Coordinates of C-alpha atoms in Angstrom, one line a residue:
X1 CA -3.4 10.5 50.4
X2 CA -1.1 11.2 47.4
X3 CA 1.9 9.0 46.7
X4 CA 5.1 11.1 46.3
X5 CA 7.8 8.3 46.2
X6 CA 11.6 8.4 46.2
X7 CA 13.4 6.8 43.3
X8 CA 16.8 5.8 41.9
X9 CA 17.4 8.5 39.4
X10 CA 19.5 8.1 36.2
X11 CA 21.1 11.5 36.0
X12 CA 23.9 13.3 34.2
X13 CA 27.5 13.2 35.3
X14 CA 28.3 16.7 36.6
X15 CA 30.6 17.8 33.8
X16 CA 27.9 17.5 31.2
X17 CA 24.8 18.5 33.0
X18 CA 24.6 22.0 31.6
X19 CA 25.0 20.6 28.0
X20 CA 22.4 17.9 28.5
X21 CA 19.6 19.8 30.2
X22 CA 17.1 20.9 27.6
X23 CA 13.8 22.8 27.5
X24 CA 10.6 20.6 27.4
X25 CA 9.9 19.0 24.1
X26 CA 6.6 20.8 23.7
X27 CA 7.8 24.4 23.9
X28 CA 9.5 24.4 20.4
X29 CA 8.9 23.0 17.0
X30 CA 11.2 20.6 15.1
X31 CA 12.8 23.4 13.1
X32 CA 13.6 25.3 16.4
X33 CA 14.9 22.1 17.9
X34 CA 17.2 21.4 15.0
X35 CA 18.7 24.8 15.4
X36 CA 19.1 24.3 19.1
X37 CA 21.0 21.1 18.9
X38 CA 23.2 21.8 15.8
X39 CA 26.2 22.7 18.0
X40 CA 25.4 20.5 21.0
X41 CA 25.6 16.7 20.5
X42 CA 24.7 16.2 24.2
X43 CA 21.4 18.1 24.3
X44 CA 18.6 15.9 25.6
X45 CA 16.5 17.1 22.7
X46 CA 18.2 14.3 20.8
X47 CA 16.0 12.0 22.9
X48 CA 12.8 14.1 23.4
X49 CA 12.7 15.3 19.8
X50 CA 14.7 12.7 18.0
X51 CA 13.5 13.8 14.6
X52 CA 16.4 16.3 14.8
X53 CA 18.7 13.4 13.9
X54 CA 16.6 12.2 11.0
X55 CA 15.9 13.6 7.4
X56 CA 13.5 16.5 7.2
X57 CA 11.0 14.4 5.2
X58 CA 10.5 12.0 8.2
X59 CA 7.1 12.6 9.8
X60 CA 7.5 13.6 13.6
X61 CA 5.1 10.8 14.5
X62 CA 6.9 8.1 12.4
X63 CA 8.0 5.0 14.3
X64 CA 11.6 5.8 13.3
X65 CA 11.5 8.8 15.5
X66 CA 10.6 6.8 18.6
X67 CA 13.2 4.2 17.7
X68 CA 15.8 6.9 17.3
X69 CA 14.9 8.4 20.8
X70 CA 15.5 5.0 22.3
X71 CA 18.8 4.6 20.4
X72 CA 20.0 8.1 21.4
X73 CA 19.0 7.5 25.1
X74 CA 20.9 4.2 25.3
X75 CA 23.9 5.8 23.6
X76 CA 24.1 8.6 26.2
X77 CA 23.9 6.2 29.0
X78 CA 26.4 3.7 27.5
X79 CA 28.8 6.6 26.7
X80 CA 29.0 7.5 30.4
X81 CA 27.0 10.7 30.2
X82 CA 24.7 9.4 32.9
X83 CA 25.1 7.7 36.2
X84 CA 22.5 5.8 38.3
X85 CA 22.0 6.4 42.1
X86 CA 22.3 3.2 44.1
X87 CA 19.1 3.7 46.3
X88 CA 15.8 5.5 46.1
X89 CA 16.2 9.2 47.0
X90 CA 14.3 12.5 46.8
X91 CA 15.8 15.4 45.0
X92 CA 15.3 19.0 45.5
X93 CA 15.2 21.2 42.3
X94 CA 15.4 25.0 42.4
X95 CA 15.2 27.3 39.5
X96 CA 15.9 31.1 39.6
X97 CA 14.6 33.3 36.8
X98 CA 15.0 37.1 37.0
X99 CA 15.6 37.0 40.7
X100 CA 12.6 34.9 41.5
X101 CA 13.0 31.2 42.6
X102 CA 10.7 28.2 42.6
X103 CA 11.7 25.0 44.5
X104 CA 10.2 21.5 44.4
X105 CA 10.6 17.8 45.0
X106 CA 11.7 15.5 42.2
X107 CA 10.0 12.1 42.9
X108 CA 7.7 9.6 41.5
X109 CA 3.9 9.9 41.4
X110 CA 1.4 7.1 41.0
X111 CA -0.6 6.2 38.0
X112 CA -3.4 4.9 40.3
X113 CA -3.6 8.4 41.9
X114 CA -4.1 9.8 38.4
X115 CA -6.8 7.3 37.7
X116 CA -8.5 7.9 41.0
X117 CA -8.5 11.6 40.8
X118 CA -6.1 12.1 43.6
X119 CA -4.0 13.8 41.0
X120 CA -6.4 16.3 39.8
X121 CA -6.7 17.7 36.2
X122 CA -8.0 21.0 34.9
X123 CA -7.5 20.6 31.1
X124 CA -8.7 18.3 28.3
X125 CA -6.1 16.4 26.4
X126 CA -5.8 15.6 22.6
X127 CA -5.6 12.0 21.4
X128 CA -2.8 12.7 18.9
X129 CA -0.6 14.2 21.6
X130 CA -1.3 11.4 23.9
X131 CA -0.4 8.9 21.3
X132 CA 2.9 10.7 20.5
X133 CA 4.0 10.5 24.2
X134 CA 2.8 7.0 24.7
X135 CA 4.9 5.8 21.8
X136 CA 7.9 7.8 23.1
X137 CA 7.6 6.5 26.6
X138 CA 7.0 2.9 25.6
X139 CA 9.9 2.8 23.2
X140 CA 12.4 4.5 25.6
X141 CA 11.1 2.5 28.6
X142 CA 11.7 5.6 30.6
X143 CA 10.1 8.8 31.8
X144 CA 12.4 11.5 30.4
X145 CA 10.6 14.7 31.3
X146 CA 9.0 15.4 34.7
X147 CA 5.4 16.3 35.1
X148 CA 4.8 19.7 36.8
X149 CA 2.6 19.1 39.9
X150 CA 1.6 21.4 42.8
X151 CA 0.1 20.8 46.2
X152 CA -1.1 22.8 49.2
X153 CA 2.0 23.7 51.2
X154 CA 2.9 21.6 54.3
X155 CA 5.2 23.7 56.6
X156 CA 6.9 20.6 58.0
X157 CA 8.0 19.5 54.5
X158 CA 9.0 23.1 53.6
X159 CA 11.1 23.3 56.8
X160 CA 13.0 20.3 55.8
X161 CA 13.7 21.7 52.4
X162 CA 14.9 25.0 53.8
X163 CA 17.4 23.2 55.9
X164 CA 18.5 20.9 53.2
X165 CA 19.3 23.5 50.6
X166 CA 22.0 24.9 52.9
X167 CA 24.0 21.8 52.0
X168 CA 26.3 21.4 49.0
X169 CA 24.2 20.8 45.8
X170 CA 25.0 18.0 43.3
X171 CA 24.4 20.4 40.4
X172 CA 24.5 24.2 40.1
X173 CA 24.6 25.8 36.7
X174 CA 23.0 28.6 34.5
X175 CA 21.4 27.7 31.3
X176 CA 21.8 29.7 28.0
X177 CA 18.5 31.6 28.8
X178 CA 19.9 32.9 32.0
X179 CA 17.7 30.6 34.3
X180 CA 19.8 29.1 37.2
X181 CA 19.3 25.5 38.1
X182 CA 20.4 24.0 41.4
X183 CA 19.8 20.4 42.6
X184 CA 20.3 18.7 45.9
X185 CA 20.1 15.0 46.6
X186 CA 18.3 13.9 49.8
X187 CA 20.1 10.6 50.3
X188 CA 19.9 10.4 54.1
X189 CA 17.7 7.4 54.9
X190 CA 16.1 8.9 58.0
X191 CA 15.2 12.1 56.2
X192 CA 13.8 10.1 53.2
X193 CA 11.7 8.0 55.6
X194 CA 10.5 11.2 57.4
X195 CA 9.5 12.9 54.2
X196 CA 7.6 9.8 53.1
X197 CA 5.6 10.0 56.2
X198 CA 5.0 13.7 55.9
X199 CA 3.9 13.4 52.3
X200 CA 1.1 11.1 53.4
X201 CA -0.6 14.2 54.7
X202 CA -0.7 15.7 51.1
X203 CA -4.3 14.9 50.1
X204 CA -4.2 15.9 46.5
X205 CA -1.8 16.7 43.8
X206 CA -2.7 19.1 41.0
X207 CA -1.3 19.0 37.5
X208 CA 0.1 22.5 36.8
X209 CA 1.7 21.6 33.4
X210 CA 1.9 18.3 31.6
X211 CA -1.6 17.0 31.2
X212 CA -0.6 15.0 28.0
X213 CA 2.5 13.6 29.6
X214 CA 0.6 12.5 32.7
X215 CA -2.2 10.8 30.7
X216 CA 0.3 9.1 28.5
X217 CA 2.4 7.9 31.6
X218 CA -0.7 6.4 33.1
X219 CA -1.8 4.6 29.9
X220 CA 1.7 3.2 29.3
X221 CA 1.6 1.9 33.0
X222 CA -1.7 0.2 32.3
X223 CA -0.3 -1.3 29.0
X224 CA 2.6 -2.7 31.0
X225 CA 0.2 -4.1 33.5
X226 CA -1.7 -5.8 30.7
X227 CA 1.5 -7.4 29.4
X228 CA 2.1 -9.0 32.8
X229 CA 0.5 -12.3 34.0
X230 CA 0.4 -10.5 37.4
X231 CA 1.9 -7.3 39.0
X232 CA 2.2 -6.2 42.6
X233 CA 1.7 -2.5 42.0
X234 CA 5.3 -1.8 43.1
X235 CA 6.8 -2.1 39.7
X236 CA 8.4 1.1 38.4
X237 CA 5.9 1.3 35.5
X238 CA 3.2 2.1 38.1
X239 CA 4.9 5.4 38.8
X240 CA 6.0 8.4 36.7
X241 CA 8.6 11.1 37.1
X242 CA 7.3 14.4 38.6
X243 CA 8.3 17.6 40.3
X244 CA 5.9 18.5 43.0
X245 CA 5.9 22.3 44.0
X246 CA 4.0 23.7 47.1
X247 CA 1.5 26.2 45.9
X248 CA 3.4 29.1 47.6
X249 CA 6.4 28.5 45.2
X250 CA 4.6 29.0 41.9
X251 CA 3.8 32.0 39.9
X252 CA 1.4 31.7 36.9
X253 CA 2.1 34.2 34.1
X254 CA -0.5 35.7 31.8
X255 CA -1.5 33.9 28.7
X256 CA -2.4 36.6 26.1
X257 CA -4.4 36.6 22.9
X258 CA -4.1 38.1 19.6
X259 CA -7.0 37.9 16.8
X260 CA -6.6 38.0 13.1
X261 CA -9.5 40.3 12.2
X262 CA -12.6 42.1 13.7
X263 CA -15.0 39.5 12.2
X264 CA -16.3 41.9 9.5
X265 CA -17.0 44.7 11.9
X266 CA -15.8 48.3 11.3
X267 CA -13.7 49.7 14.3
X268 CA -16.8 51.8 15.3
X269 CA -19.1 48.8 15.3
X270 CA -16.6 46.7 17.2
X271 CA -16.3 49.4 20.0
X272 CA -20.1 49.8 20.2
X273 CA -20.4 46.1 20.8
X274 CA -17.7 45.7 23.4
X275 CA -19.0 48.8 25.4
X276 CA -22.1 46.8 26.1
X277 CA -20.1 44.4 28.3
X278 CA -16.9 46.4 29.2
X279 CA -16.0 49.8 30.3
X280 CA -13.5 51.0 27.8
X281 CA -10.7 53.5 28.8
X282 CA -8.1 54.8 26.5
X283 CA -4.5 54.5 27.7
X284 CA -1.4 56.5 27.0
X285 CA 0.8 53.5 27.8
X286 CA 0.8 49.8 27.5
X287 CA -1.8 48.1 29.6
X288 CA -0.7 45.1 31.7
X289 CA -3.8 44.3 34.0
X290 CA -3.2 44.8 37.6
X291 CA -6.3 43.0 38.8
X292 CA -8.9 40.4 38.0
X293 CA -11.6 41.2 35.5
X294 CA -9.6 43.8 33.7
X295 CA -8.0 43.5 30.3
X296 CA -5.6 45.3 28.1
X297 CA -6.6 45.8 24.4
X298 CA -4.3 47.0 21.6
X299 CA -5.9 48.0 18.4
X300 CA -4.8 50.2 15.5
X301 CA -1.7 51.3 17.6
X302 CA -3.6 52.4 20.6
X303 CA -3.9 50.7 24.0
X304 CA -7.2 50.5 26.0
X305 CA -8.1 49.2 29.4
X306 CA -11.3 47.0 29.5
X307 CA -13.1 46.5 32.8
X308 CA -15.8 43.8 32.9
X309 CA -19.1 45.3 33.8
X310 CA -21.1 43.6 36.7
X311 CA -23.5 40.9 35.8
X312 CA -21.6 39.4 32.8
X313 CA -20.3 36.5 34.8
X314 CA -21.2 34.4 37.8
X315 CA -18.8 35.1 40.7
X316 CA -19.7 31.9 42.4
X317 CA -18.7 29.7 39.4
X318 CA -14.9 28.9 39.4
X319 CA -14.8 28.7 35.7
X320 CA -17.2 31.4 34.6
X321 CA -15.4 34.0 36.9
X322 CA -12.0 33.2 35.2
X323 CA -10.7 36.2 33.1
X324 CA -10.1 33.9 30.2
X325 CA -13.7 32.8 30.4
X326 CA -15.0 36.4 30.7
X327 CA -13.2 37.5 27.6
X328 CA -14.1 34.3 25.7
X329 CA -17.8 34.4 26.6
X330 CA -18.4 38.1 26.3
X331 CA -16.0 39.3 23.5
X332 CA -14.1 36.6 21.6
X333 CA -17.1 34.3 20.9
X334 CA -20.1 36.8 20.5
X335 CA -18.3 39.6 18.9
X336 CA -15.2 38.3 17.1
X337 CA -16.8 34.9 16.2
X338 CA -14.1 32.8 17.9
X339 CA -16.4 29.9 18.8
X340 CA -13.7 27.2 19.5
X341 CA -10.3 28.8 20.4
X342 CA -8.8 25.3 20.4
X343 CA -9.3 24.9 16.7
X344 CA -9.8 28.5 15.3
X345 CA -7.0 29.6 13.0
X346 CA -8.0 33.3 13.6
X347 CA -6.6 33.4 17.2
X348 CA -3.1 32.9 18.5
X349 CA -1.9 32.6 22.1
X350 CA 1.2 34.5 23.4
X351 CA 2.8 33.5 26.6
X352 CA 3.3 36.3 29.0
X353 CA 7.1 35.7 29.0
X354 CA 7.2 37.3 25.6
X355 CA 5.9 40.7 26.8
X356 CA 3.4 43.2 25.7
X357 CA 5.7 44.3 22.8
X358 CA 5.0 41.0 21.1
X359 CA 1.2 41.7 21.2
X360 CA 1.9 45.0 19.6
X361 CA 4.0 43.6 17.0
X362 CA 1.5 40.9 16.0
X363 CA -1.4 43.4 15.9
X364 CA 0.6 45.8 13.8
X365 CA 1.6 43.0 11.3
X366 CA -0.2 39.7 10.7
X367 CA -3.0 40.1 13.2
X368 CA -5.5 42.9 14.0
X369 CA -6.3 43.2 17.8
X370 CA -4.5 41.9 20.9
X371 CA -5.5 41.4 24.5
X372 CA -3.3 41.3 27.6
X373 CA -4.7 39.2 30.5
X374 CA -4.4 39.2 34.3
X375 CA -2.8 35.8 35.2
X376 CA -4.9 32.9 36.4
X377 CA -3.9 32.1 39.9
X378 CA -2.8 28.7 41.5
X379 CA -5.9 29.1 43.7
X380 CA -8.0 29.3 40.6
X381 CA -6.4 26.1 39.2
X382 CA -7.1 24.2 42.5
X383 CA -10.6 25.4 42.8
X384 CA -11.6 24.4 39.3
X385 CA -9.8 20.9 39.7
X386 CA -11.5 20.4 43.1
X387 CA -14.9 21.1 41.5
X388 CA -14.2 18.6 38.7
X389 CA -14.5 21.4 36.1
X390 CA -12.2 22.0 33.0
X391 CA -10.4 25.3 32.3
X392 CA -10.7 27.0 29.0
X393 CA -7.7 26.4 26.7
X394 CA -4.6 28.4 27.2
X395 CA -5.5 29.6 30.7
X396 CA -2.0 29.3 32.3
X397 CA 1.7 29.9 31.5
X398 CA 4.3 28.8 34.0
X399 CA 7.9 30.0 34.0
X400 CA 10.6 28.8 34.5
X401 CA 9.9 25.5 33.0
X402 CA 11.8 22.4 34.5
X403 CA 14.5 21.1 32.2
X404 CA 14.3 17.6 30.7
X405 CA 17.2 15.2 30.9
X406 CA 18.2 16.0 34.4
X407 CA 16.4 13.0 35.7
X408 CA 15.4 9.7 34.0
X409 CA 13.2 7.2 35.6
X410 CA 13.5 3.8 34.0
X411 CA 10.6 1.3 34.1

């Protein structure tokens, strides 16, 4: 049984919500963040990427950055840009991008559920990224960006959501990227209690996006426990901010690849090698794969459709049958020499939101060959997490991404 617990949100006052709401800290670098905030003193990036308010020569992991984040957060609250709800509530958060919506519950999840694998993972984390978020959370004493979770849909919960979103929202705005954000507060005590009971039937939660933030939140919770002579388990540091989406609401986008060179091979040698594992079909148009185990390849201003031949992967293995695994194990590693895509400087990953034109652009300029992918599915993610396996790097890309700064969970 997973814990999805209501909480007292600290949230923006209505007139500033569209100015405060910001993209997650990890989708842009510091230079891009500085550009985003230069005309917006209210942007939550002043908290999530506080280096934007420090000199350029200050390292992004310097203690000054985390102190500045705390200072900026306190200033925003003290200035009246935020309000705190009087009692624990659930919140419904809907985003609409290009006509497609995704709707989830903003609530708190349990660090014990994370430790006990009730919140299931499918990615490895890096220590340096964990330390960064640990320092940020610990200094701010707050969760400032929600973890993106999913669960197998419960129709009874969805029915309540469908009825509740007929009510007046507390926020309704469109961000600068065209994505619409609408939020409702479930502050009726009977409905909150009913949802708490219904959520007890949710057996597992799955991290869709935010493995580093989840690991960091859990570690900060354990640090706080160690600082106490005793704790009950009900303290707010035992829980972290999350948005839980039923699996039916999510769409995973493709996460494409582009490679610097052909690993010393001539074009003719390269084709000869890939034809051992893939059927290669020349295309007169851009290739966006329409089914699993097919790939687009763009090389020397020409698109090709690649179809994986039978026998090159295990269809019973949830990791081996992933398209990202098939490409890595049968082309990127043995032919192009990309042994470790996490560390190789010869490969770049392009989120599907940027389109196939970006793959062409890169292959025509600073790279050599690009590959378009069929998206990993939510079912794939759950199957791999349930089996205790780890997905290859850069397997999933989710859009739209929940905005930070809309909810703060103080602990």
